[in-house]
Amino acid sequence: MGKYYIEHVDAWMIFDSRGVPSICARVISGAFKAKAMVPSGASTGQFEALELRDHASAFKGKGVDIALSHIRGLIRELLLGQPLEPAILDQKMIALDGTADKSYLGANAILAVSIALWRLAAKCNQVSDFDFIQSYCAGRRCLPVPMINIINGGVHATNELNIQEFMIVPHGFSDFKAAISAASEVILRLKSHLQETGQGLLVGDEGGYSLQGSDPAKVMLLLNTLIDQAGFHGKINLALDLAASEYYDPKLGYRPVDQWLGPKEYLDLVHRWVKDFGLISIEDPFADTDEASWEQFMALSPSCLVVGDDLFVTQSDRLQKGIVRKQASAILIKPNQVGTVFETLNCIALAKEHNWPFIISHRSGDTEDTFIADLAVATGAPMIKTGSIARSERVSKYNRLLEIEYEAMDKGGIQYGSES
Ligand code: PGA
Ligand code: ZN
């Protein structure tokens, strides 16, 4: 292909799924245009790149006018006339920002432009987003196993559950459509159960039901019963995101249920849950500052994946330390925790180099943008976490994966789940 140059950069305010302002950026080269929308977290890790907010009176301080002005000003000035080489342009934006946490330009501003640039390059090359991104990655593509949120708690719901996410993981299937269809069957069974028991059908931020009651063990028992009744024993397992930083106090310990537990007592409880409920994966079981508990837990060789989200925040230096100190066994990948596609791909490459499974993830405040679905396929991600099969900002990612699987049928198909 001939060289393409950036001819236009702009951005405007949009809303995310919680009705909070976010950013859509657009870049243009010749006849090709690409745009990208960025998501936003609620249980945001303290080590994440900074999302720049106006802190003015509008939108409870969450306006994005300053971040937009950076795209329309400094970032546009930097990019106009440059050759369309997204990895290089990401590095130029990182240098222009010049801070460790992207607090000058804002990680929300930088990421919106970054994703739009990678998309634009795919369009100019006349390939799909995942085809283009894959050319920067080692290894095979695959369709990821979905980790499907079924019950929301913590800061994602207004119920009494302190645990943030209960997920079902349909790993025992030969293709993505069969897997997500089986998960849908379990969700429908839960829906009927809630209706029959008069519990109502409220959902949380990620589309999972917001149950009454505060006992996580009862919830897991119910979900495993529904999985068994649907005939998927051994093919669908449970996973949790505890988001434990949200209920940790260095003096009092952890509060996963109605009472505070000391770190040792809490660690034993989590270990028991893994065994009793056949958990396949457990994310952020400990606070991001309580590194000793992560290391003690790993020393017990738990039978599930131990996933660092707030602990690693998609940042290679934090992951490197986690690998050396055996703090976890897998990493959650959220592009907006680091702020560019380039750095996201580097972090994934590091995980791959050490045979660490990585899980591509949405945020609790998300949009209809489906970039993470393409990112998961391109990088051969073993898993993706993108909410329940409910609410369009969640379903859009699953629908994109169904589209990719369907379109690949004529070309020999795509493997479901990674080999590792
Ligand atoms: P967040 O939740 O987007 O609110 O951080 C998702 C997660 O913790 O994995
Ligand atoms: Zn998490």
Short mmCIF file of N, CA and C in Angstrom, two decimals, residues 200-363:
data_model
loop_
_atom_site.label_atom_id
_atom_site.label_comp_id
_atom_site.label_asym_id
_atom_site.label_seq_id
_atom_site.Cartn_x
_atom_site.Cartn_y
_atom_site.Cartn_z
N GLY A 200 -37.72 -9.76 41.25
CA GLY A 200 -37.54 -8.63 40.34
C GLY A 200 -36.36 -8.85 39.41
N LEU A 201 -36.30 -8.02 38.37
CA LEU A 201 -35.29 -8.24 37.32
C LEU A 201 -34.38 -7.03 37.13
N LEU A 202 -34.05 -6.38 38.24
CA LEU A 202 -33.12 -5.25 38.15
C LEU A 202 -31.75 -5.74 37.69
N VAL A 203 -31.09 -4.95 36.87
CA VAL A 203 -29.71 -5.31 36.51
C VAL A 203 -28.74 -4.22 36.94
N GLY A 204 -27.46 -4.61 37.08
CA GLY A 204 -26.41 -3.66 37.44
C GLY A 204 -25.75 -3.07 36.20
N ASP A 205 -24.63 -2.39 36.42
CA ASP A 205 -23.97 -1.65 35.33
C ASP A 205 -23.53 -2.53 34.17
N GLU A 206 -23.21 -3.79 34.44
CA GLU A 206 -22.71 -4.65 33.36
C GLU A 206 -23.77 -5.63 32.88
N GLY A 207 -25.02 -5.36 33.25
CA GLY A 207 -26.13 -6.14 32.73
C GLY A 207 -26.46 -7.40 33.52
N GLY A 208 -25.65 -7.75 34.51
CA GLY A 208 -25.96 -8.91 35.35
C GLY A 208 -27.08 -8.54 36.32
N TYR A 209 -27.84 -9.55 36.76
CA TYR A 209 -28.94 -9.27 37.70
C TYR A 209 -28.39 -8.76 39.03
N SER A 210 -29.17 -7.88 39.64
CA SER A 210 -28.80 -7.30 40.93
C SER A 210 -29.64 -7.99 42.00
N LEU A 211 -29.10 -9.07 42.54
CA LEU A 211 -29.86 -9.92 43.46
C LEU A 211 -30.02 -9.32 44.84
N GLN A 212 -31.11 -9.74 45.51
CA GLN A 212 -31.25 -9.40 46.93
C GLN A 212 -30.41 -10.39 47.75
N GLY A 213 -30.06 -10.00 48.97
CA GLY A 213 -29.25 -10.90 49.83
C GLY A 213 -27.78 -10.56 49.69
N SER A 214 -27.01 -10.96 50.70
CA SER A 214 -25.60 -10.54 50.69
C SER A 214 -24.62 -11.70 50.79
N ASP A 215 -25.13 -12.94 50.72
CA ASP A 215 -24.25 -14.09 50.93
C ASP A 215 -23.74 -14.65 49.59
N PRO A 216 -22.44 -14.42 49.29
CA PRO A 216 -21.90 -14.89 48.00
C PRO A 216 -22.00 -16.40 47.84
N ALA A 217 -21.87 -17.16 48.93
CA ALA A 217 -21.92 -18.63 48.82
C ALA A 217 -23.29 -19.08 48.32
N LYS A 218 -24.36 -18.42 48.82
CA LYS A 218 -25.72 -18.78 48.36
C LYS A 218 -25.87 -18.49 46.87
N VAL A 219 -25.29 -17.38 46.43
CA VAL A 219 -25.38 -17.02 45.00
C VAL A 219 -24.67 -18.07 44.16
N MET A 220 -23.47 -18.47 44.59
CA MET A 220 -22.70 -19.45 43.80
C MET A 220 -23.40 -20.81 43.77
N LEU A 221 -24.01 -21.17 44.91
CA LEU A 221 -24.76 -22.43 44.96
C LEU A 221 -25.91 -22.40 43.96
N LEU A 222 -26.64 -21.29 43.95
CA LEU A 222 -27.77 -21.14 43.02
C LEU A 222 -27.28 -21.24 41.57
N LEU A 223 -26.21 -20.54 41.26
CA LEU A 223 -25.73 -20.54 39.87
C LEU A 223 -25.26 -21.92 39.44
N ASN A 224 -24.56 -22.63 40.33
CA ASN A 224 -24.11 -23.97 39.97
C ASN A 224 -25.31 -24.91 39.79
N THR A 225 -26.35 -24.73 40.59
CA THR A 225 -27.55 -25.55 40.44
C THR A 225 -28.18 -25.30 39.06
N LEU A 226 -28.26 -24.03 38.68
CA LEU A 226 -28.87 -23.70 37.38
C LEU A 226 -28.03 -24.26 36.23
N ILE A 227 -26.71 -24.19 36.36
CA ILE A 227 -25.82 -24.75 35.32
C ILE A 227 -26.07 -26.26 35.20
N ASP A 228 -26.16 -26.94 36.35
CA ASP A 228 -26.39 -28.39 36.33
C ASP A 228 -27.75 -28.72 35.71
N GLN A 229 -28.77 -27.96 36.13
CA GLN A 229 -30.12 -28.22 35.60
C GLN A 229 -30.17 -28.02 34.09
N ALA A 230 -29.36 -27.09 33.59
CA ALA A 230 -29.34 -26.84 32.14
C ALA A 230 -28.51 -27.90 31.41
N GLY A 231 -27.88 -28.81 32.16
CA GLY A 231 -27.11 -29.90 31.54
C GLY A 231 -25.69 -29.51 31.15
N PHE A 232 -25.14 -28.46 31.77
CA PHE A 232 -23.81 -28.00 31.38
C PHE A 232 -22.75 -28.22 32.45
N HIS A 233 -22.97 -29.18 33.33
CA HIS A 233 -21.96 -29.46 34.36
C HIS A 233 -20.62 -29.80 33.68
N GLY A 234 -19.56 -29.14 34.14
CA GLY A 234 -18.22 -29.39 33.56
C GLY A 234 -17.96 -28.64 32.28
N LYS A 235 -19.01 -28.06 31.68
CA LYS A 235 -18.80 -27.28 30.44
C LYS A 235 -18.89 -25.79 30.71
N ILE A 236 -19.62 -25.45 31.77
CA ILE A 236 -19.69 -24.04 32.19
C ILE A 236 -19.26 -24.00 33.66
N ASN A 237 -18.32 -23.15 33.98
CA ASN A 237 -17.89 -22.98 35.38
C ASN A 237 -18.05 -21.53 35.80
N LEU A 238 -18.01 -21.34 37.11
CA LEU A 238 -18.14 -19.99 37.65
C LEU A 238 -16.79 -19.30 37.74
N ALA A 239 -16.84 -17.97 37.66
CA ALA A 239 -15.66 -17.13 37.91
C ALA A 239 -16.14 -15.92 38.70
N LEU A 240 -15.24 -15.34 39.48
CA LEU A 240 -15.58 -14.14 40.26
C LEU A 240 -14.60 -13.02 39.94
N ASP A 241 -15.13 -11.78 39.97
CA ASP A 241 -14.25 -10.62 40.13
C ASP A 241 -14.61 -10.03 41.48
N LEU A 242 -13.70 -10.19 42.44
CA LEU A 242 -14.00 -9.71 43.80
C LEU A 242 -13.78 -8.19 43.92
N ALA A 243 -12.94 -7.63 43.04
CA ALA A 243 -12.62 -6.18 43.14
C ALA A 243 -12.38 -5.80 44.60
N ALA A 244 -11.50 -6.57 45.24
CA ALA A 244 -11.37 -6.50 46.71
C ALA A 244 -10.84 -5.17 47.23
N SER A 245 -10.20 -4.37 46.35
CA SER A 245 -9.74 -3.05 46.83
C SER A 245 -10.93 -2.24 47.34
N GLU A 246 -12.12 -2.54 46.81
CA GLU A 246 -13.32 -1.77 47.18
C GLU A 246 -13.80 -2.09 48.59
N TYR A 247 -13.42 -3.24 49.14
CA TYR A 247 -13.88 -3.56 50.52
C TYR A 247 -12.69 -3.92 51.43
N TYR A 248 -11.58 -3.25 51.18
CA TYR A 248 -10.38 -3.48 51.98
C TYR A 248 -10.05 -2.23 52.79
N ASP A 249 -9.67 -2.49 54.03
CA ASP A 249 -9.17 -1.40 54.87
C ASP A 249 -7.91 -1.94 55.54
N PRO A 250 -6.78 -1.25 55.38
CA PRO A 250 -5.52 -1.80 55.91
C PRO A 250 -5.60 -2.11 57.41
N LYS A 251 -6.45 -1.40 58.13
CA LYS A 251 -6.54 -1.66 59.58
C LYS A 251 -7.57 -2.75 59.89
N LEU A 252 -8.68 -2.76 59.17
CA LEU A 252 -9.77 -3.68 59.52
C LEU A 252 -9.74 -4.98 58.72
N GLY A 253 -9.10 -5.00 57.59
CA GLY A 253 -9.05 -6.21 56.76
C GLY A 253 -10.05 -6.13 55.61
N TYR A 254 -10.76 -7.24 55.33
CA TYR A 254 -11.66 -7.34 54.18
C TYR A 254 -13.10 -7.53 54.64
N ARG A 255 -14.03 -6.99 53.83
CA ARG A 255 -15.45 -7.12 54.18
C ARG A 255 -16.23 -7.70 52.99
N PRO A 256 -15.97 -8.99 52.63
CA PRO A 256 -16.65 -9.57 51.48
C PRO A 256 -18.10 -9.91 51.79
N VAL A 257 -18.39 -10.08 53.07
CA VAL A 257 -19.75 -10.39 53.53
C VAL A 257 -20.12 -9.31 54.57
N ASP A 258 -21.04 -9.62 55.47
CA ASP A 258 -21.52 -8.58 56.39
C ASP A 258 -20.51 -8.16 57.46
N GLN A 259 -19.44 -8.94 57.63
CA GLN A 259 -18.51 -8.57 58.70
C GLN A 259 -17.07 -8.45 58.18
N TRP A 260 -16.25 -7.73 58.94
CA TRP A 260 -14.83 -7.60 58.59
C TRP A 260 -14.09 -8.89 58.91
N LEU A 261 -13.21 -9.31 58.01
CA LEU A 261 -12.38 -10.50 58.25
C LEU A 261 -10.92 -10.08 58.17
N GLY A 262 -10.10 -10.64 59.05
CA GLY A 262 -8.65 -10.40 58.98
C GLY A 262 -8.11 -11.02 57.70
N PRO A 263 -6.94 -10.58 57.22
CA PRO A 263 -6.40 -11.07 55.94
C PRO A 263 -6.31 -12.59 55.86
N LYS A 264 -5.90 -13.26 56.95
CA LYS A 264 -5.72 -14.72 56.91
C LYS A 264 -7.09 -15.42 56.80
N GLU A 265 -8.03 -14.94 57.63
CA GLU A 265 -9.37 -15.52 57.63
C GLU A 265 -10.02 -15.34 56.25
N TYR A 266 -9.81 -14.16 55.69
CA TYR A 266 -10.38 -13.85 54.38
C TYR A 266 -9.75 -14.73 53.30
N LEU A 267 -8.42 -14.86 53.35
CA LEU A 267 -7.71 -15.70 52.37
C LEU A 267 -8.25 -17.14 52.42
N ASP A 268 -8.47 -17.65 53.63
CA ASP A 268 -9.00 -19.02 53.76
C ASP A 268 -10.39 -19.13 53.15
N LEU A 269 -11.19 -18.08 53.37
CA LEU A 269 -12.55 -18.10 52.82
C LEU A 269 -12.51 -18.13 51.29
N VAL A 270 -11.66 -17.31 50.70
CA VAL A 270 -11.56 -17.27 49.23
C VAL A 270 -11.09 -18.63 48.71
N HIS A 271 -10.12 -19.20 49.39
CA HIS A 271 -9.60 -20.51 48.97
C HIS A 271 -10.70 -21.57 49.04
N ARG A 272 -11.51 -21.49 50.07
CA ARG A 272 -12.63 -22.45 50.23
C ARG A 272 -13.63 -22.26 49.09
N TRP A 273 -13.93 -21.01 48.75
CA TRP A 273 -14.88 -20.76 47.65
C TRP A 273 -14.38 -21.40 46.36
N VAL A 274 -13.08 -21.25 46.09
CA VAL A 274 -12.52 -21.81 44.85
C VAL A 274 -12.82 -23.31 44.78
N LYS A 275 -12.58 -24.00 45.92
CA LYS A 275 -12.76 -25.46 45.93
C LYS A 275 -14.24 -25.84 45.94
N ASP A 276 -15.00 -25.18 46.81
CA ASP A 276 -16.41 -25.60 46.99
C ASP A 276 -17.26 -25.34 45.76
N PHE A 277 -16.93 -24.29 45.02
CA PHE A 277 -17.81 -23.92 43.90
C PHE A 277 -17.15 -24.12 42.54
N GLY A 278 -16.02 -24.81 42.51
CA GLY A 278 -15.36 -25.13 41.23
C GLY A 278 -15.04 -23.88 40.42
N LEU A 279 -14.56 -22.85 41.09
CA LEU A 279 -14.28 -21.60 40.36
C LEU A 279 -13.13 -21.81 39.38
N ILE A 280 -13.31 -21.27 38.18
CA ILE A 280 -12.30 -21.45 37.14
C ILE A 280 -11.32 -20.28 37.15
N SER A 281 -11.78 -19.15 37.70
CA SER A 281 -10.96 -17.93 37.68
C SER A 281 -11.43 -17.00 38.80
N ILE A 282 -10.47 -16.33 39.40
CA ILE A 282 -10.81 -15.38 40.46
C ILE A 282 -9.97 -14.13 40.26
N GLU A 283 -10.67 -13.00 40.09
CA GLU A 283 -9.98 -11.74 39.75
C GLU A 283 -9.94 -10.83 40.96
N ASP A 284 -8.84 -10.13 41.11
CA ASP A 284 -8.65 -9.19 42.23
C ASP A 284 -9.18 -9.73 43.56
N PRO A 285 -8.69 -10.91 43.98
CA PRO A 285 -9.15 -11.43 45.28
C PRO A 285 -8.64 -10.59 46.44
N PHE A 286 -7.57 -9.81 46.21
CA PHE A 286 -6.98 -8.99 47.27
C PHE A 286 -6.79 -7.56 46.76
N ALA A 287 -6.61 -6.66 47.70
CA ALA A 287 -6.43 -5.25 47.33
C ALA A 287 -5.12 -5.06 46.56
N ASP A 288 -5.08 -4.02 45.73
CA ASP A 288 -3.89 -3.77 44.91
C ASP A 288 -2.66 -3.39 45.74
N THR A 289 -2.88 -2.98 47.00
CA THR A 289 -1.75 -2.62 47.86
C THR A 289 -1.35 -3.77 48.80
N ASP A 290 -2.17 -4.81 48.86
CA ASP A 290 -1.92 -5.92 49.80
C ASP A 290 -1.18 -7.04 49.07
N GLU A 291 0.03 -6.73 48.61
CA GLU A 291 0.77 -7.69 47.78
C GLU A 291 1.11 -8.98 48.53
N ALA A 292 1.28 -8.88 49.84
CA ALA A 292 1.61 -10.08 50.63
C ALA A 292 0.51 -11.13 50.50
N SER A 293 -0.75 -10.72 50.54
CA SER A 293 -1.85 -11.69 50.44
C SER A 293 -1.88 -12.36 49.07
N TRP A 294 -1.63 -11.59 48.01
CA TRP A 294 -1.57 -12.19 46.67
C TRP A 294 -0.52 -13.30 46.66
N GLU A 295 0.66 -12.99 47.20
CA GLU A 295 1.76 -13.95 47.15
C GLU A 295 1.47 -15.18 48.03
N GLN A 296 0.85 -14.95 49.18
CA GLN A 296 0.49 -16.09 50.05
C GLN A 296 -0.55 -16.98 49.36
N PHE A 297 -1.50 -16.35 48.70
CA PHE A 297 -2.55 -17.11 48.03
C PHE A 297 -1.96 -17.97 46.92
N MET A 298 -1.08 -17.39 46.12
CA MET A 298 -0.45 -18.13 45.02
C MET A 298 0.39 -19.30 45.55
N ALA A 299 0.97 -19.12 46.73
CA ALA A 299 1.79 -20.19 47.31
C ALA A 299 0.94 -21.42 47.65
N LEU A 300 -0.38 -21.24 47.75
CA LEU A 300 -1.27 -22.38 48.02
C LEU A 300 -1.60 -23.15 46.74
N SER A 301 -1.03 -22.71 45.60
CA SER A 301 -1.31 -23.30 44.29
C SER A 301 -2.81 -23.49 44.05
N PRO A 302 -3.57 -22.42 44.05
CA PRO A 302 -5.02 -22.55 43.84
C PRO A 302 -5.32 -23.18 42.48
N SER A 303 -6.42 -23.91 42.41
CA SER A 303 -6.72 -24.66 41.19
C SER A 303 -7.33 -23.78 40.10
N CYS A 304 -7.48 -22.49 40.36
CA CYS A 304 -8.08 -21.60 39.36
C CYS A 304 -7.08 -20.55 38.91
N LEU A 305 -7.45 -19.82 37.85
CA LEU A 305 -6.64 -18.66 37.45
C LEU A 305 -6.78 -17.58 38.51
N VAL A 306 -5.69 -16.93 38.83
CA VAL A 306 -5.72 -15.80 39.76
C VAL A 306 -5.36 -14.56 38.92
N VAL A 307 -6.35 -13.70 38.72
CA VAL A 307 -6.24 -12.65 37.71
C VAL A 307 -6.01 -11.28 38.34
N GLY A 308 -4.97 -10.61 37.89
CA GLY A 308 -4.69 -9.26 38.38
C GLY A 308 -5.30 -8.20 37.47
N ASP A 309 -6.22 -7.44 38.02
CA ASP A 309 -6.82 -6.31 37.29
C ASP A 309 -6.28 -5.01 37.91
N ASP A 310 -6.84 -4.60 39.05
CA ASP A 310 -6.32 -3.40 39.73
C ASP A 310 -4.84 -3.57 40.10
N LEU A 311 -4.42 -4.81 40.28
CA LEU A 311 -3.02 -5.07 40.68
C LEU A 311 -2.05 -4.68 39.57
N PHE A 312 -2.40 -5.00 38.33
CA PHE A 312 -1.46 -4.78 37.22
C PHE A 312 -1.82 -3.57 36.33
N VAL A 313 -3.10 -3.24 36.29
CA VAL A 313 -3.62 -2.11 35.48
C VAL A 313 -3.00 -2.03 34.07
N THR A 314 -2.88 -3.22 33.43
CA THR A 314 -2.42 -3.29 32.03
C THR A 314 -1.07 -2.59 31.82
N GLN A 315 -0.24 -2.57 32.84
CA GLN A 315 1.04 -1.87 32.71
C GLN A 315 2.19 -2.85 32.83
N SER A 316 3.05 -2.84 31.81
CA SER A 316 4.09 -3.86 31.70
C SER A 316 5.01 -3.90 32.92
N ASP A 317 5.34 -2.74 33.49
CA ASP A 317 6.26 -2.78 34.64
C ASP A 317 5.60 -3.45 35.85
N ARG A 318 4.32 -3.21 36.05
CA ARG A 318 3.63 -3.86 37.17
C ARG A 318 3.46 -5.36 36.90
N LEU A 319 3.19 -5.71 35.63
CA LEU A 319 3.07 -7.13 35.28
C LEU A 319 4.41 -7.84 35.48
N GLN A 320 5.47 -7.20 35.03
CA GLN A 320 6.82 -7.79 35.17
C GLN A 320 7.10 -8.13 36.64
N LYS A 321 6.78 -7.20 37.51
CA LYS A 321 7.00 -7.43 38.94
C LYS A 321 6.11 -8.60 39.42
N GLY A 322 4.88 -8.64 38.96
CA GLY A 322 3.96 -9.71 39.35
C GLY A 322 4.43 -11.08 38.90
N ILE A 323 5.06 -11.12 37.72
CA ILE A 323 5.58 -12.39 37.19
C ILE A 323 6.75 -12.85 38.06
N VAL A 324 7.66 -11.93 38.33
CA VAL A 324 8.85 -12.26 39.13
C VAL A 324 8.44 -12.72 40.53
N ARG A 325 7.49 -12.01 41.11
CA ARG A 325 7.11 -12.32 42.50
C ARG A 325 5.96 -13.31 42.62
N LYS A 326 5.54 -13.88 41.49
CA LYS A 326 4.45 -14.85 41.46
C LYS A 326 3.23 -14.35 42.25
N GLN A 327 2.76 -13.17 41.86
CA GLN A 327 1.64 -12.57 42.58
C GLN A 327 0.29 -13.06 42.05
N ALA A 328 0.27 -13.56 40.83
CA ALA A 328 -0.98 -13.99 40.20
C ALA A 328 -0.61 -14.97 39.10
N SER A 329 -1.61 -15.43 38.31
CA SER A 329 -1.27 -16.32 37.21
C SER A 329 -1.88 -15.86 35.89
N ALA A 330 -2.58 -14.73 35.91
CA ALA A 330 -3.18 -14.20 34.68
C ALA A 330 -3.40 -12.71 34.85
N ILE A 331 -3.61 -12.03 33.72
CA ILE A 331 -3.80 -10.57 33.76
C ILE A 331 -5.05 -10.16 33.00
N LEU A 332 -5.75 -9.19 33.56
CA LEU A 332 -6.86 -8.56 32.85
C LEU A 332 -6.29 -7.40 32.03
N ILE A 333 -6.79 -7.25 30.80
CA ILE A 333 -6.28 -6.21 29.91
C ILE A 333 -7.39 -5.21 29.60
N LYS A 334 -7.18 -3.97 30.03
CA LYS A 334 -8.14 -2.90 29.73
C LYS A 334 -7.35 -1.76 29.09
N PRO A 335 -7.54 -1.51 27.79
CA PRO A 335 -6.72 -0.49 27.13
C PRO A 335 -6.74 0.86 27.84
N ASN A 336 -7.85 1.24 28.46
CA ASN A 336 -7.88 2.59 29.05
C ASN A 336 -7.15 2.66 30.39
N GLN A 337 -6.70 1.52 30.91
CA GLN A 337 -5.87 1.59 32.12
C GLN A 337 -4.47 2.09 31.81
N VAL A 338 -4.07 1.95 30.52
CA VAL A 338 -2.71 2.37 30.16
C VAL A 338 -2.73 3.53 29.16
N GLY A 339 -3.73 3.55 28.25
CA GLY A 339 -3.95 4.75 27.46
C GLY A 339 -3.57 4.73 26.00
N THR A 340 -2.88 3.67 25.51
CA THR A 340 -2.67 3.55 24.05
C THR A 340 -2.78 2.07 23.65
N VAL A 341 -3.07 1.86 22.37
CA VAL A 341 -3.11 0.48 21.85
C VAL A 341 -1.69 -0.09 21.86
N PHE A 342 -0.72 0.73 21.51
CA PHE A 342 0.68 0.29 21.47
C PHE A 342 1.10 -0.31 22.81
N GLU A 343 0.85 0.40 23.90
CA GLU A 343 1.25 -0.12 25.22
C GLU A 343 0.41 -1.33 25.62
N THR A 344 -0.85 -1.34 25.20
CA THR A 344 -1.70 -2.51 25.49
C THR A 344 -1.11 -3.76 24.83
N LEU A 345 -0.70 -3.61 23.56
CA LEU A 345 -0.12 -4.76 22.84
C LEU A 345 1.21 -5.19 23.47
N ASN A 346 1.98 -4.24 23.95
CA ASN A 346 3.24 -4.59 24.62
C ASN A 346 2.99 -5.38 25.89
N CYS A 347 1.99 -4.98 26.63
CA CYS A 347 1.66 -5.68 27.88
C CYS A 347 1.19 -7.12 27.58
N ILE A 348 0.38 -7.24 26.52
CA ILE A 348 -0.08 -8.58 26.10
C ILE A 348 1.11 -9.43 25.67
N ALA A 349 2.04 -8.81 24.92
CA ALA A 349 3.22 -9.56 24.46
C ALA A 349 4.02 -10.09 25.64
N LEU A 350 4.12 -9.28 26.69
CA LEU A 350 4.85 -9.71 27.89
C LEU A 350 4.14 -10.90 28.56
N ALA A 351 2.82 -10.80 28.64
CA ALA A 351 2.05 -11.91 29.22
C ALA A 351 2.27 -13.18 28.40
N LYS A 352 2.22 -13.04 27.09
CA LYS A 352 2.38 -14.22 26.20
C LYS A 352 3.76 -14.85 26.36
N GLU A 353 4.75 -13.98 26.45
CA GLU A 353 6.14 -14.45 26.60
C GLU A 353 6.29 -15.36 27.83
N HIS A 354 5.49 -15.09 28.85
CA HIS A 354 5.58 -15.87 30.09
C HIS A 354 4.45 -16.87 30.22
N ASN A 355 3.77 -17.11 29.09
CA ASN A 355 2.64 -18.05 29.09
C ASN A 355 1.58 -17.72 30.12
N TRP A 356 1.39 -16.45 30.35
CA TRP A 356 0.32 -16.04 31.24
C TRP A 356 -0.96 -15.81 30.43
N PRO A 357 -2.06 -16.48 30.79
CA PRO A 357 -3.32 -16.15 30.12
C PRO A 357 -3.67 -14.68 30.34
N PHE A 358 -4.26 -14.06 29.32
CA PHE A 358 -4.71 -12.67 29.46
C PHE A 358 -6.16 -12.58 29.03
N ILE A 359 -6.87 -11.71 29.69
CA ILE A 359 -8.32 -11.58 29.47
C ILE A 359 -8.59 -10.15 29.03
N ILE A 360 -9.11 -9.98 27.83
CA ILE A 360 -9.44 -8.64 27.34
C ILE A 360 -10.75 -8.21 28.00
N SER A 361 -10.81 -6.97 28.46
CA SER A 361 -11.98 -6.57 29.26
C SER A 361 -12.56 -5.22 28.86
N HIS A 362 -13.86 -5.13 29.00
CA HIS A 362 -14.62 -3.87 28.92
C HIS A 362 -14.43 -3.07 30.21
N ARG A 363 -15.14 -1.95 30.33
CA ARG A 363 -15.26 -1.23 31.60
C ARG A 363 -16.74 -1.19 31.99
#
